[in-house]
Short mmCIF file of C-alpha atoms and ligand atoms in Angstrom, two decimals:
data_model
loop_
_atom_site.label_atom_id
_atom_site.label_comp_id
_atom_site.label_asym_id
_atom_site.label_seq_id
_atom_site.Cartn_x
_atom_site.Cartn_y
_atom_site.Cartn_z
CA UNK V 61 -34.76 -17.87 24.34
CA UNK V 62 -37.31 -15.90 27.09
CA UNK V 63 -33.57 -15.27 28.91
CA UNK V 64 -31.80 -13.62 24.90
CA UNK V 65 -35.27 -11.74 24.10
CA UNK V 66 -35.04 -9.50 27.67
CA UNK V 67 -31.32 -8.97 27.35
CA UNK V 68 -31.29 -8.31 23.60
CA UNK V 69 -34.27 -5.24 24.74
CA UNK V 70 -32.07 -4.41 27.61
CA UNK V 71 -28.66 -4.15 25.63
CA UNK V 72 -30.86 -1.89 23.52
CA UNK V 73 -31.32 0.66 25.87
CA UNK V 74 -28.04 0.55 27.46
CA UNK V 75 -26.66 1.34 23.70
CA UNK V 76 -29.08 3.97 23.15
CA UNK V 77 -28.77 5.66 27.05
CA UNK V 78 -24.84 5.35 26.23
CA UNK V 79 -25.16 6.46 22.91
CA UNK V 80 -27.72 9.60 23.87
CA UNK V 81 -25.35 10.18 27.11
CA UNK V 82 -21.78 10.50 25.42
CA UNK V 83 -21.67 14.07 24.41
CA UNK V 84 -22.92 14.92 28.21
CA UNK V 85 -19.73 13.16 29.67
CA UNK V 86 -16.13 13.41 29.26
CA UNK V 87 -14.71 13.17 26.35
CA UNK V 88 -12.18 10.78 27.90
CA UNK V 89 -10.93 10.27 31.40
CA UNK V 90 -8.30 7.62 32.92
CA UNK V 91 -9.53 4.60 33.94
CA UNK V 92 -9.51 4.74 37.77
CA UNK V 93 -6.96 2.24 39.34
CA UNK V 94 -10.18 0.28 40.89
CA UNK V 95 -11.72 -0.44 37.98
CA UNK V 96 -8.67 -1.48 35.69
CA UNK V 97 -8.01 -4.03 37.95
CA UNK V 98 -11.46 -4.96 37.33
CA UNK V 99 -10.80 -4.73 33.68
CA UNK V 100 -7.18 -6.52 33.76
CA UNK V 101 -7.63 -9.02 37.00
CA UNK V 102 -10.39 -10.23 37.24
CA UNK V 103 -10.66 -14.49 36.85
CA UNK V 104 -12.71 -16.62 34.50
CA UNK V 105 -15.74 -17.61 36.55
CA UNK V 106 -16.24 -21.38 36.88
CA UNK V 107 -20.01 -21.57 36.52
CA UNK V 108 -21.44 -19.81 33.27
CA UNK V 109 -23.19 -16.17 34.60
CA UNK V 110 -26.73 -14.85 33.34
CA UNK V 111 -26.68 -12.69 30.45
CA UNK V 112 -28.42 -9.74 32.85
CA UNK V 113 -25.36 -9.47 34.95
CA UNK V 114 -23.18 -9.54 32.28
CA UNK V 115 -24.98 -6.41 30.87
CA UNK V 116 -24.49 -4.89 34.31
CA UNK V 117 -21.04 -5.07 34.44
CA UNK V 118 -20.59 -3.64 30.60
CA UNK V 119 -23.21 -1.25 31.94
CA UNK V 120 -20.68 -0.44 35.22
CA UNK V 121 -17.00 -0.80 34.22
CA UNK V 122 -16.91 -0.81 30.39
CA UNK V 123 -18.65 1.94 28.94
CA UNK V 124 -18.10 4.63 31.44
CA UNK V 125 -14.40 4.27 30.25
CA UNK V 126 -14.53 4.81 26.16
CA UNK V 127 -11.76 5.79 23.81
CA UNK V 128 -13.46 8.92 23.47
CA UNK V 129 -14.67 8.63 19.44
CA UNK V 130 -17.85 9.38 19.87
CA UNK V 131 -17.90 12.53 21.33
CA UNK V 132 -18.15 15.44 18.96
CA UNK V 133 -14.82 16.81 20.48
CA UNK V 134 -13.07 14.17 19.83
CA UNK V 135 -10.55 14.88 17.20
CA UNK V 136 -7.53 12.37 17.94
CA UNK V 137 -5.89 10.64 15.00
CA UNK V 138 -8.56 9.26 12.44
CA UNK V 139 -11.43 7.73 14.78
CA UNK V 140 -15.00 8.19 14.20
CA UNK V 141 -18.20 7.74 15.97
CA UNK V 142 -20.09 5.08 14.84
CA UNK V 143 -22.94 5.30 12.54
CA UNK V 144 -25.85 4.45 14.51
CA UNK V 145 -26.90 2.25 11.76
CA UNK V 146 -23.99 0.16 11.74
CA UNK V 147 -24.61 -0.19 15.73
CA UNK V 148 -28.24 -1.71 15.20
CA UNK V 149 -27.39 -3.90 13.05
CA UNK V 150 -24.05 -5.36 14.03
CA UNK V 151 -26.12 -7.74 16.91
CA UNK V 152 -28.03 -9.38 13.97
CA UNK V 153 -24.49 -10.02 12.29
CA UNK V 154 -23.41 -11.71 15.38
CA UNK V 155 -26.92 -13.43 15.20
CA UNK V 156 -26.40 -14.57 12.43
CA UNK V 157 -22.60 -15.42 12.33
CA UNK V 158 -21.57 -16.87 8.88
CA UNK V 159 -17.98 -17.03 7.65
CA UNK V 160 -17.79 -14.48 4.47
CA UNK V 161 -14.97 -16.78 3.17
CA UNK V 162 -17.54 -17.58 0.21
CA UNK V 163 -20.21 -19.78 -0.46
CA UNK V 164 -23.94 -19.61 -1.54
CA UNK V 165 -25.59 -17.49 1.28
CA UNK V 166 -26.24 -13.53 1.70
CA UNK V 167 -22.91 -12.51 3.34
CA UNK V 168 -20.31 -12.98 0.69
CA UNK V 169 -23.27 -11.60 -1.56
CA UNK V 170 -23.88 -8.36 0.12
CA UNK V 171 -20.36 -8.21 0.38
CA UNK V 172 -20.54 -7.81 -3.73
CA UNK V 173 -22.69 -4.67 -3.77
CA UNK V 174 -21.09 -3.28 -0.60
CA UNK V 175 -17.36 -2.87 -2.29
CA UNK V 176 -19.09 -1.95 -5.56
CA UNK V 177 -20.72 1.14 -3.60
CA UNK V 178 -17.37 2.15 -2.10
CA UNK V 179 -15.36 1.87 -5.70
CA UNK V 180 -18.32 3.81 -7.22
CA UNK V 181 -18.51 6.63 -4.48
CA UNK V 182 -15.14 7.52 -5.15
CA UNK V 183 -14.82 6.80 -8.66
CA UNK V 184 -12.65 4.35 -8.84
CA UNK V 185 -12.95 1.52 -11.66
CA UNK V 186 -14.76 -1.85 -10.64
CA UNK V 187 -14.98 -4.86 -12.38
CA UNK V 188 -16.63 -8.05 -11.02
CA UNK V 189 -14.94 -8.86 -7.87
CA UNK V 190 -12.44 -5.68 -7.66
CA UNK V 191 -11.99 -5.86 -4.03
CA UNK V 192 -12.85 -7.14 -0.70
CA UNK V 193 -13.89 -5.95 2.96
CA UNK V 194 -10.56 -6.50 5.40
CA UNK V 195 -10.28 -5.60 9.02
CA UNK V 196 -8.75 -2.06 8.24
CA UNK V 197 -6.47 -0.24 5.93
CA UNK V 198 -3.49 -2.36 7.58
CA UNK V 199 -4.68 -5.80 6.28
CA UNK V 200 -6.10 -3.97 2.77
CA UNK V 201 -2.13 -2.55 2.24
CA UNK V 202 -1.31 -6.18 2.82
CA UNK V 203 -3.32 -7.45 0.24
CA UNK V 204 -2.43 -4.67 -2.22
CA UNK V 205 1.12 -4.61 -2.16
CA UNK V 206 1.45 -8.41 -1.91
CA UNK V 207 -0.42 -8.38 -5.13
CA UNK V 208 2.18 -5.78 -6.27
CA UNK V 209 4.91 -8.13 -5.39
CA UNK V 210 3.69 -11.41 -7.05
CA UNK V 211 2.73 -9.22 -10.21
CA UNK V 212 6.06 -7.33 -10.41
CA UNK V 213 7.88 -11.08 -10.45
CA UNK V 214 5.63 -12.91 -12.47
CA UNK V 215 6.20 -10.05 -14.99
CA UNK V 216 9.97 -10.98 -14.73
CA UNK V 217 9.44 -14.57 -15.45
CA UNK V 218 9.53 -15.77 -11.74
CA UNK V 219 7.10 -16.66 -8.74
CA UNK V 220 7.56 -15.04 -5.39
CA UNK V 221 4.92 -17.32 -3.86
CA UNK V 222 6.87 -20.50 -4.85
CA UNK V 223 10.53 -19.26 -4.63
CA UNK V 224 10.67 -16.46 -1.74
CA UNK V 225 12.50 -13.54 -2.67
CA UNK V 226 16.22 -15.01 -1.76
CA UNK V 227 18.68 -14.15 -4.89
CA UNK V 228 16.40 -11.81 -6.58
CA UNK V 229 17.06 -7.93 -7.24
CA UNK V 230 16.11 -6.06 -4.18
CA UNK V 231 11.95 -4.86 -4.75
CA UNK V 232 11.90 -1.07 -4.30
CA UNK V 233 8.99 0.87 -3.45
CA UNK V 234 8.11 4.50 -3.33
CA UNK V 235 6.42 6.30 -0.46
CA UNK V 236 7.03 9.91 1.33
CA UNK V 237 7.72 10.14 4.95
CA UNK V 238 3.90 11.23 5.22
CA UNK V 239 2.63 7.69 3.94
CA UNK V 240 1.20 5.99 6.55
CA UNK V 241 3.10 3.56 8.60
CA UNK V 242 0.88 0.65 7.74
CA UNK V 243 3.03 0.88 4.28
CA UNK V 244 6.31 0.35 6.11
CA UNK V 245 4.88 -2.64 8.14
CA UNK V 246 3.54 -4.16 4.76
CA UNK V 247 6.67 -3.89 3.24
CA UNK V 248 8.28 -5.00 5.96
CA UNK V 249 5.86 -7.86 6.55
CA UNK V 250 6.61 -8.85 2.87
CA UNK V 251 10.03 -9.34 3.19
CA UNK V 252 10.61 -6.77 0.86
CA UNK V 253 12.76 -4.90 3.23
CA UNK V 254 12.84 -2.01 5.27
CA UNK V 255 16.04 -0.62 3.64
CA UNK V 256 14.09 -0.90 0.39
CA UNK V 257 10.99 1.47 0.57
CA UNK V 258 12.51 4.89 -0.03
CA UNK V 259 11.47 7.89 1.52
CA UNK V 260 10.43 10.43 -1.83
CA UNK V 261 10.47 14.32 -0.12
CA UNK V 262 7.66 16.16 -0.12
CA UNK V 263 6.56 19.71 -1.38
CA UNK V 264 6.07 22.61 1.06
CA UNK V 265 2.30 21.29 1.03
CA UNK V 266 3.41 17.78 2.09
CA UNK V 267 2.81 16.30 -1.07
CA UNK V 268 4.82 13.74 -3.05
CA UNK V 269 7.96 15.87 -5.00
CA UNK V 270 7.33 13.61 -8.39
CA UNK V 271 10.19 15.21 -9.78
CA UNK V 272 12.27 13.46 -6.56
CA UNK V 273 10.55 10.36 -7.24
CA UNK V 274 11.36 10.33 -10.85
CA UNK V 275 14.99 10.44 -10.31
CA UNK V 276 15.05 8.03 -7.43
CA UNK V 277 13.66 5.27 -9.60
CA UNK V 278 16.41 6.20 -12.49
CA UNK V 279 18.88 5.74 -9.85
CA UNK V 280 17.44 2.18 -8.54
CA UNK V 281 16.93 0.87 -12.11
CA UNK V 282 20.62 2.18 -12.68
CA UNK V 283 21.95 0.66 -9.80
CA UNK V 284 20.50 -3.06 -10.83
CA UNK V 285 17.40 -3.09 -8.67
CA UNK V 286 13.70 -3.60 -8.97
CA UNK V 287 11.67 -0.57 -8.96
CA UNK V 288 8.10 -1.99 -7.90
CA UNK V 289 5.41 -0.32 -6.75
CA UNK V 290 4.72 3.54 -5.49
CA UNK V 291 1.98 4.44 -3.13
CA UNK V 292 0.60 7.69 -3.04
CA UNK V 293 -1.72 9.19 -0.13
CA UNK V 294 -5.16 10.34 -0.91
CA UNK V 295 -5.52 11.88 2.87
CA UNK V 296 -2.31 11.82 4.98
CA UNK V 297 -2.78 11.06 8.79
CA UNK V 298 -0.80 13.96 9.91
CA UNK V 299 -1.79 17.20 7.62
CA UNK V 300 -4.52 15.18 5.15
CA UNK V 301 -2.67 15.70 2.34
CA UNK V 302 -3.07 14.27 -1.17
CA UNK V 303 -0.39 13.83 -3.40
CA UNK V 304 -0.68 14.65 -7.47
CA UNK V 305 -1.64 11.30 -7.70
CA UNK V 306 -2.41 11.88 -11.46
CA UNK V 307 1.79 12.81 -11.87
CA UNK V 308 2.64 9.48 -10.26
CA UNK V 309 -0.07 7.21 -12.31
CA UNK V 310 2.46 9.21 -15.06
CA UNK V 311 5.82 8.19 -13.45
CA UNK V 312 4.21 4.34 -13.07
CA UNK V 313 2.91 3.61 -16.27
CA UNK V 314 6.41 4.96 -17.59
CA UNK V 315 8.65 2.37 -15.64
CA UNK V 316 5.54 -0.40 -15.33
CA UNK V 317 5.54 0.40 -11.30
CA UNK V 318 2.59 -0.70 -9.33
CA UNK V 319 0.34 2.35 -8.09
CA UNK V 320 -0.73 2.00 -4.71
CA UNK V 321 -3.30 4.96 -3.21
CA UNK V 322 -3.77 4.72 0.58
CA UNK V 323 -7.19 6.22 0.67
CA UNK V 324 -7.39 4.95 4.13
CA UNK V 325 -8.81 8.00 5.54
CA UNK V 326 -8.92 10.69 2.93
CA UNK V 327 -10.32 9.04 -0.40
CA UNK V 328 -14.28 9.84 0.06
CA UNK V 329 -12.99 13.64 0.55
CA UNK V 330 -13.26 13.41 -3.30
CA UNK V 331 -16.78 14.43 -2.07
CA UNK V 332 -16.30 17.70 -1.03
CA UNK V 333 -17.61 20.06 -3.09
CA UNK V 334 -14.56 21.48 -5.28
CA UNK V 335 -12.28 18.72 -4.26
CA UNK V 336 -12.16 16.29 -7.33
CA UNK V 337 -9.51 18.41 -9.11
CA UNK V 338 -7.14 17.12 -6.09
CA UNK V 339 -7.50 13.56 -6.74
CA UNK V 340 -7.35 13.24 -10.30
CA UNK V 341 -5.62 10.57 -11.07
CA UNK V 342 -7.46 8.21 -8.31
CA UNK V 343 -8.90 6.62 -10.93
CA UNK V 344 -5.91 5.47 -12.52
CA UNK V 345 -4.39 3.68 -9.90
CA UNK V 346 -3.92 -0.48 -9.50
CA UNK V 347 -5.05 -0.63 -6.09
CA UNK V 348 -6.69 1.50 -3.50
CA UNK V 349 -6.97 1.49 0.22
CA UNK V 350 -10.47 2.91 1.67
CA UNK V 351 -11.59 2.23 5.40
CA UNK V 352 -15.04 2.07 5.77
CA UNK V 353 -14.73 2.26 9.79
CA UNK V 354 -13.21 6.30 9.31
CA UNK V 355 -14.95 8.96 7.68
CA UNK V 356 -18.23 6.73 7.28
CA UNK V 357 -18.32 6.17 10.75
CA UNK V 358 -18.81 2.20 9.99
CA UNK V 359 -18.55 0.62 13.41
CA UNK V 360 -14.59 -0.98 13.83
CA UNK V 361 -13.27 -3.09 11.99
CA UNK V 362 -13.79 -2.84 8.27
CA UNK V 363 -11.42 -1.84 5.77
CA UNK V 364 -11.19 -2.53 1.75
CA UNK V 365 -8.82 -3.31 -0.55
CA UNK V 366 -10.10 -1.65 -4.09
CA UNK V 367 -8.63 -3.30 -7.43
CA UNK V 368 -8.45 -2.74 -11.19
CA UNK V 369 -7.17 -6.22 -11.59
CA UNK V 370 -8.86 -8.63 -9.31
CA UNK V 371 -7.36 -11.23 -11.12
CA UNK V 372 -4.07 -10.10 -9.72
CA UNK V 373 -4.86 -10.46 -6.27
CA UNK V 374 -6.04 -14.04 -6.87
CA UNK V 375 -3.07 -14.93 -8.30
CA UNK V 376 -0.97 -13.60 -5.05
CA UNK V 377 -3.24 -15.54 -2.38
CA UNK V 378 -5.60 -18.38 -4.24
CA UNK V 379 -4.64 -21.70 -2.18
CA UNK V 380 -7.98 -24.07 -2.40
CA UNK V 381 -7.21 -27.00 -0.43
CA UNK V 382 -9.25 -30.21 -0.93
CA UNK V 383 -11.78 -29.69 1.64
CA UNK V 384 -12.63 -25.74 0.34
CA UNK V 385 -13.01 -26.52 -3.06
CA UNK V 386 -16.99 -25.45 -4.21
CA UNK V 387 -17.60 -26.73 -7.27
CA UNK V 388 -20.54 -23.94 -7.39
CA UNK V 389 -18.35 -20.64 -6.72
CA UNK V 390 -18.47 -19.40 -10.20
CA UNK V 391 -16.11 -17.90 -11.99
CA UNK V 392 -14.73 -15.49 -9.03
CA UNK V 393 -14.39 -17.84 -6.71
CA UNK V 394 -14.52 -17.34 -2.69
CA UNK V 395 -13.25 -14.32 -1.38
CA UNK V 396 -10.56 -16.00 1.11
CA UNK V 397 -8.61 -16.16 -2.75
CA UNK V 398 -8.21 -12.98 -2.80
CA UNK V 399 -6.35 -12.11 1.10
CA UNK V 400 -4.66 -14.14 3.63
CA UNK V 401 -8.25 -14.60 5.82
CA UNK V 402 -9.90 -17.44 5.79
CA UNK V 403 -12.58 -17.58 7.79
CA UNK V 404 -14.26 -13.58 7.31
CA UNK V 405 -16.68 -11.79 9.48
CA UNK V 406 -20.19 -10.24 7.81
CA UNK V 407 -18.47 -7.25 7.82
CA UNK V 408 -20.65 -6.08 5.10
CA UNK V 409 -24.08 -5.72 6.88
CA UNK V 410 -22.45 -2.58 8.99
CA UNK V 411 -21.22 -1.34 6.02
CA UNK V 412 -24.22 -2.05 3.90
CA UNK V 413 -26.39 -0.44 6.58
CA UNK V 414 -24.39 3.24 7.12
CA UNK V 415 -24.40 3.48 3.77
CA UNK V 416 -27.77 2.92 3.14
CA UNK V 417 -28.80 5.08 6.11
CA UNK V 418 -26.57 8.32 5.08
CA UNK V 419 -27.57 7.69 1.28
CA UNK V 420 -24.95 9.38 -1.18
CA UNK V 421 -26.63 12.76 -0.16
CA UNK V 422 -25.83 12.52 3.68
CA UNK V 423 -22.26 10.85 2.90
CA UNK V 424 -21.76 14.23 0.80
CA UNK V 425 -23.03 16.39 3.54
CA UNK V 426 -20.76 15.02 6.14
CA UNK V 427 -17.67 14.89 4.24
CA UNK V 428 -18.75 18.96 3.30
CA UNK V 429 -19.43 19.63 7.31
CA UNK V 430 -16.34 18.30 8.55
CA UNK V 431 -13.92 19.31 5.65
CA UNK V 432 -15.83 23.21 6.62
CA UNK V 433 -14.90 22.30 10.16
CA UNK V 434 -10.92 21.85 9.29
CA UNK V 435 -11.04 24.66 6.89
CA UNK V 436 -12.85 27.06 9.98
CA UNK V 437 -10.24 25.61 12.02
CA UNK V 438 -7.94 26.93 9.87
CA UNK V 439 -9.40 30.56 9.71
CA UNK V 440 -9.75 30.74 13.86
CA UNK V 441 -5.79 29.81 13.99
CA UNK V 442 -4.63 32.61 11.71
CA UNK V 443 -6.85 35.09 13.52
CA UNK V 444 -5.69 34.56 16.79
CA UNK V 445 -2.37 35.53 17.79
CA UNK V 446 -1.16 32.56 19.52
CA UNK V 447 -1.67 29.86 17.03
CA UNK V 448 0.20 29.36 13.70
CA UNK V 449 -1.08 26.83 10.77
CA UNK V 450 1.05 24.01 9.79
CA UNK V 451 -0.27 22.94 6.61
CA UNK V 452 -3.08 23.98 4.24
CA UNK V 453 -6.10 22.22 4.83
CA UNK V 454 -7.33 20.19 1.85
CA UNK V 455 -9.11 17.59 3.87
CA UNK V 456 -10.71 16.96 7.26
CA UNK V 457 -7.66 17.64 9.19
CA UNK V 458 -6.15 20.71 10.53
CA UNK V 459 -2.53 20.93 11.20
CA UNK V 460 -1.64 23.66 13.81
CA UNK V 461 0.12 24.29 16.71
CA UNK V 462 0.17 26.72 19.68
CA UNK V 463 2.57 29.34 19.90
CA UNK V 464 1.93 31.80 23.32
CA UNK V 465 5.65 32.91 23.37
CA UNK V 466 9.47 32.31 22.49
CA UNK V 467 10.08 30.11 24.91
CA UNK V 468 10.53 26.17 23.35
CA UNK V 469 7.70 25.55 21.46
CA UNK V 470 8.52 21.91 19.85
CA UNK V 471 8.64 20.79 24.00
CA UNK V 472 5.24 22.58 24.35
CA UNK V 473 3.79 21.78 21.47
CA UNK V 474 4.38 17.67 22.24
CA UNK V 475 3.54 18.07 26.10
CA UNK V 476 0.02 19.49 25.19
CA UNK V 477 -2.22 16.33 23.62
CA UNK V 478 -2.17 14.58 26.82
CA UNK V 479 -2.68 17.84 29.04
CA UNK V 480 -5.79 18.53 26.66
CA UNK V 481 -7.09 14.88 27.16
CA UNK V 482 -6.51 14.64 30.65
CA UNK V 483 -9.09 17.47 31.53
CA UNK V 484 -11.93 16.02 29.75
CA UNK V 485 -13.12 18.47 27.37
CA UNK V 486 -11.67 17.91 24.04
CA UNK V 487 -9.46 15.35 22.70
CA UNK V 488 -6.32 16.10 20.59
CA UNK V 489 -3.56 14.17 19.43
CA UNK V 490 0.32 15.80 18.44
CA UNK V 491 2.48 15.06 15.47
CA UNK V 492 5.55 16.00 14.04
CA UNK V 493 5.98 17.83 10.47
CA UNK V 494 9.04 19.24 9.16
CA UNK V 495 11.16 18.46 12.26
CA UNK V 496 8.80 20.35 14.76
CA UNK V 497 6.37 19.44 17.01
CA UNK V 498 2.38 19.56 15.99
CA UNK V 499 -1.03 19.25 16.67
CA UNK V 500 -3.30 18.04 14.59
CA UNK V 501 -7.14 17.84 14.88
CA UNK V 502 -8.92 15.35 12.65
CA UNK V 503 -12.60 15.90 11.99
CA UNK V 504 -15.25 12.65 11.12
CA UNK V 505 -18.11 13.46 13.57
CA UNK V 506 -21.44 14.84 11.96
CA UNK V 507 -22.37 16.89 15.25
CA UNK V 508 -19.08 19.00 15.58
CA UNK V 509 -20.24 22.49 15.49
CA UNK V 510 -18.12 25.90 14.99
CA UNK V 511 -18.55 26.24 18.90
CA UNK V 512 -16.48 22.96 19.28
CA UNK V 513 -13.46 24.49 17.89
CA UNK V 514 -13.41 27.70 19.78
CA UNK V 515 -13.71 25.62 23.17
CA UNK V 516 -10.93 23.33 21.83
CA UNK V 517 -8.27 26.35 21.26
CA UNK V 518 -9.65 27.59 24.42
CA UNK V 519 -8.39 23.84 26.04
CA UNK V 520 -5.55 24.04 24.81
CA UNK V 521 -4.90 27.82 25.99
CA UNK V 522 -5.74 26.51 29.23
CA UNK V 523 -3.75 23.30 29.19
CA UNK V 524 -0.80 25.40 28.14
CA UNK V 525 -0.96 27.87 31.03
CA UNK V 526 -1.07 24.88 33.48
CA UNK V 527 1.95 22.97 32.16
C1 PLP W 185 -4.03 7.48 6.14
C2 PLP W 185 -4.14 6.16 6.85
N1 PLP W 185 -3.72 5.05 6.23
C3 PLP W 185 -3.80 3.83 6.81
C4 PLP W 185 -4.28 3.68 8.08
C5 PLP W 185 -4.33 2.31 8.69
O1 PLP W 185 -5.65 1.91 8.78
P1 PLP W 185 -6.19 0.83 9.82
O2 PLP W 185 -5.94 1.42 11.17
O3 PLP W 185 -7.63 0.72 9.47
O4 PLP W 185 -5.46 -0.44 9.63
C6 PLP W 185 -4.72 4.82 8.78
C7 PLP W 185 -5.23 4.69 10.16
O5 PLP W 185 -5.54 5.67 10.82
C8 PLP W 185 -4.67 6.09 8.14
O6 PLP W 185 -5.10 7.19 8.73
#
């Protein structure tokens, strides 16, 4: 134990050195040919190695190489720096090491209060057991729409679980081309279909046209099929849109549809001061996506899958063979009922921890900062003359793109990301919206200042003259 007390102290000041260090380095930088073949090649030693040189080589060819998340100009897709709370602690998860499948002990406990917190942050309803901690928003959207799909058949009189979908009436769901693609690989996943999620347009603001939707599900009911289950976006990847959710909660209780938010990334915006009046109608959905592991800044992985009917999910994934059953799980049983994991990490502790580091207070105060820093964003694009705003800003994310002449701006506007990335100073990622090329700058880190977005346009004026 003499050998685990001196690393455990030394793997504490390598996080804290790395930690202290990042915004000091490059944001991000390619991993040198040398050391990837470190990285990729190397061979599984025979004899065991001592935990100090293991920390030397994380120390020497791992962290010098990071994603670049934790710098405060980091402002690719949805990624967050972690929540130095949720760092310290996740070496006494490991320590500790249950499986939060269920059972008698603090994991599955904590777990409780942790998913109560998030439902109550955001206003959503919770009754005992309404949801569960996943690896991400891709396993939650799993869980939710197979719940969807077992409810939407057991309604008709029939069991997907027990028959498969073969013979039935296709299952359609509802989803604009801005909902995210872990919807489409549900669905898909599901065997509901790929030709059977239909793509609802959206408004000038990227929002669901309910109107659109409306009709579409007239025209699937009229055509014989099974209108299921629509999933709105509280937070869209690529402009952070929210749809009217409350006008689809309307369109779903009228045709019995299952209503689906991804709150992935943008649910806690609900936050912001001024912002509730864009999700109204949160509250009245069936299920909700919310990843712990973005805007919280909850170490990676933990997602969770938010429901008004935990009953529901039960019924889509309980399957207690003989040698699980616990005679003392009470009335809501383990949580491996309620998704397809069985044995769970303590994925709560991390989550537990940020949360009860930031308090509601800071959690307010960085969803305000960075939802300011995508609204400044915003300002600093229409002053200048060679940028032009792609979509209002409601959330964290500013959708822009650079515009220095006639010449083809949809080829420039694609080549820039990686020319930004590649010199080290600020990290940007591109989309596409309305047919023409984007960027898009995401904000989630607590120490992004107004400075950090006049050096990023400044990067990417730079980037652009070198291309
Ligand atoms: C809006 C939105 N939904 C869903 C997801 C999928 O979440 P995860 O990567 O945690 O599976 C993401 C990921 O960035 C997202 O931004």
């Amino acid at each position: 134990m003499d050998e685990l007390r001196l690393a455990g102290a030394k793997a504490a000041e390598i996080m804290a050195d790395h930690l202290a260090g990042v915004a000091d380095r490059p944001v991000w930088r390619p991993v040198p040919g040398d050391e990837l073949a470190w990285l990729t090649g190397q061979d599984l030693p025979e004899e065991g190695r001592p935990l100090d040189a293991l920390l030397e080589d994380a120390r020497e060819h791992v962290l010098p190489y990071p994603m670049g998340n934790g710098h405060p100009r980091f402002f690719g897709w949805v990624n967050s720096p972690p929540n130095p709370a949720g760092v310290v602690v996740e070496p006494l998860a490991a320590a500790f090491n249950p499986s939060c499948a269920g059972g008698d002990h603090a994991g599955p406990h904590l777990e409780r209060a942790v998913v109560r917190w998030l439902a109550g942050l955001v206003g959503f309803p919770h009754p005992p057991g309404g949801g569960l901690l996943t690896s991400g928003a891709s396993m939650a959207t799993v869980i939710c729409l197979a719940t969807a799909r077992q409810r939407a058949a057991l309604a008709d009189g029939w069991d997907a679980r027990e028959e498969g979908l073969s013979g039935r009436p296709a299952m359609v769901m509802y989803v604009t081309e801005e909902g995210h693609s872990c919807l489409h690989k549900a669905a898909q996943l599901l065997g509901l279909g790929a030709r059977n999620v239909r793509t609802v347009p959206v408004d000038a603001a990227y929002r669901m046209d309910v109107a659109a939707l409306r009709a579409m599900v007239a025209e699937d009911l009229a055509a014989g099929l099974r209108p299921f289950c629509v999933a709105g976006s509280a937070g869209t990847v690529n402009s952070g849109a929210v749809d009217p959710l409350d006008e689809i909660a309307d369109v779903a209780d009228e045709h019995g549809l299952w209503f689906h938010v991804d709150g992935a990334y943008g649910a806690l915006g609900i936050l912001a001061d001024g912002a509730a009046p864009h999700y109204a109608g949160l509250e009245r959905a069936d299920s909700l996506a919310l990843d712990p592991h973005k805007w919280l800044g909850v170490p990676v992985g933990c997602g969770c899958a938010l429901l008004r009917d935990p009953s529901a999910a039960r019924a889509a994934f309980s399957l207690v063979p003989s040698y699980l059953v616990d005679e003392n799980a009470g009335d809501l049983g383990w949580f491996a009922e309620y998704g397809p994991e069985q044995t769970r990490p303590f994925r709560a502790l991390k989550t537990w921890a940020t949360m009860s580091y930031l308090g509601r207070s800071g959690i307010t105060r960085l969803v305000n900062h960075t939802t300011w820093l995508a609204r400044r964003l915003a300002e600093l694009v229409a002053e200048a003359g060679d940028f032009e705003l792609m979509a209002p800003v409601t959330t964290s994310i500013t959708a822009f793109r650079h515009t220095p002449g006639s010449g083809d701006l949809d080829a420039l506007n694609r080549a820039l990301p990686v020319a930004v990335q590649r010199r080290g100073n600020a990290f940007i990622t591109g989309t596409r919206l309305s047919g023409r090329d984007a960027l898009r700058a995401c904000f989630l880190h607590p120490d992004t200042t107004e400075q950090d977005l006049v050096v990023l346009l400044d990067e990417i004026r730079l980037a652009a003259k070198r291309l």
